Amino acid sequence: MKKLKKKAKKEAQTIINILCKYVRTMPGEYTEENLKNIGALNFTDQDTLKNESEVRRLIFSEMSDRFSKVTFENENLTTTPGIWSKFNFDFTRAPIFYPLNNLKIEKGVFTSAKFYSNADFRGSTFIKDVDFNEVTFNGKADFSSQKDAKTTFVGKASFNGANFSSETHFDELTFIEVADFSTRDNAKTTFDGKATFNGTHFSQEAKFTEVTFNESADFSAQSDIKTVFGAQATFNDVQFHKEISFNKVLFEGIADFSTKKIESFNETFMSDAKFTNTHFKKTANFSYIHSYSNNNSHKIYFKQVDFHEDSLFINTEFQTDVHFEKTVFHRKAKFNDAIFLKSVEFYNKTNFQGEAIFSGLAVWMNTKFKNVSFDDKSYFKGAILGSSTSINQQETCFYESRFDEDADFSDVHFCGINKFIDLYFFKEVSFYNSTFTGDTSFIQNPNNSFALNKITSPKYKEKAEFSDAKFEGKLHFENIEFNDGADFIRTVFYEESNFENILFKNSSPDFKDAKFTVHSSHRFTTSQNSIPCRRKKLRDPRNNKLKAYKIPIGSYLFDNDPDNPIAGPA
């Protein structure tokens, strides 16, 4: 009995091999060019190929009837083996010019196959591992679910080195096991047409390493059906040449968009990139990526995004404007040594709940933080904000924002116009050894209030450190409340300085060894309830007829070189 079963199995495999070989054979005397453009053939040839496609489709249909039966009940998968479930099916290098929709395919090996016209797999079920490695799709490729007929990959799906020459759709389908689209060795995975993965569910790891999208790519939700990455999503060294969207997407595992081949300098985003209402449940890594665009209107946009774990933008280089709106960073946000060649904006209730690390950040154009809250420590140490070589005047603006813990702006180079308007610092803030090359304003508008945890009176609650700072443009402090003192030790004022209606609540400011230029005026007024800012008149010893400068006690006057003062200390 065992021998008979073994013989029957061998004979069945032989029949399957013959059928697969037929599928792998080019039809008649037709060429690859004929199959690429069947519509250009005469009617006789078109009829011949139509009949041939029906025969080959029938072979797949008969196989489908003998494959396992797959059922889903309450999201539970049940597989009942069919009479051909244990056999092997080899469609390597097959020319396929007919639809394969609404079928079951078990152990499908399509390596290096070529699909002509439209490759239609809508509503099909791939019961075990399926291999589309180095496959060429010469026309549209559609793997989407079709109404009630859901496309499902039960086993691992491999598309390594596949070439999608036209539009491609993987909408509302489910990958139960790993989905691997990565480039393999020298075989590059390329999407030359629009690619959509709308409402797709990746239950296990999704791999898109070194994939090139030459047209738009859309991973957004499909109506109310969210796109879900249930495990790690890997987009290392990916290239998006056109628009990319990840709207209403849930990343339940690590999302890794980082560049691993740092020496190659491939551009990741080359057009608009949109992450709207996107949730990253684990670490989101955008480190070492490069973005480039020769279109000034292109933006990278994070709106209503939740980073539940660490978000990494380390050594990232953006050559497009980048916006973070209503974005929540629940853990550490690391932007250290990131480069923004254009503008970057954080605004509209963006919230840093963990440490915000911008140390070594470089922004060549405008920097804006408006209506932002920092719940933990923030670090901007060593950042360069604005470019001294730019033709256009840049602005660095912090508006209506709250810092609950220490804020470190030490050693920062502020290259353009700088505005610090309506801010609230709960803990110490330090601008130690920072340089402000343009006009700088620290202003509290008396009638302004902003709703970040019901804060209505911005102030500097603990010590404010400005020692060793250099103000090379005009400086304006207005209506600021320093609750626990302010140090301007060795600070240099190269242009006019205006301290207007300042409240030093508990201690006088310290201007020991500060330097004020004789070429501009310096004005100090304090509010009625302020501790006095003690000052003394000094004159330019080279010309006693000049007006006196009333500057803080302990400070000096200088002409051209602050290291060689001409009068003082006051």
Tab-separated table of C-alpha atoms in Angstrom, residues 20-21 23-25 89-95 108-114 131:
chain	number	residue	atom	x	y	z
A	20	CYS	CA	4.092	23.821	-14.983
A	21	LYS	CA	6.433	23.338	-17.928
A	23	VAL	CA	2.925	27.377	-18.314
A	24	ARG	CA	6.633	28.237	-18.467
A	25	THR	CA	6.804	27.842	-22.254
A	89	PHE	CA	4.846	24.082	-8.368
A	90	ASP	CA	7.551	25.766	-10.404
A	91	PHE	CA	6.573	28.722	-12.609
A	92	THR	CA	10.115	30.092	-12.887
A	93	ARG	CA	10.603	32.436	-15.873
A	94	ALA	CA	7.031	31.802	-17.044
A	95	PRO	CA	5.482	34.254	-19.547
A	108	GLY	CA	3.983	29.355	-5.860
A	109	VAL	CA	7.450	29.867	-7.306
A	110	PHE	CA	7.338	32.653	-9.914
A	111	THR	CA	11.038	33.547	-9.827
A	112	SER	CA	12.068	35.658	-12.849
A	113	ALA	CA	8.623	35.274	-14.415
A	114	LYS	CA	7.410	37.993	-16.769
A	131	ASP	CA	8.276	33.698	-4.557
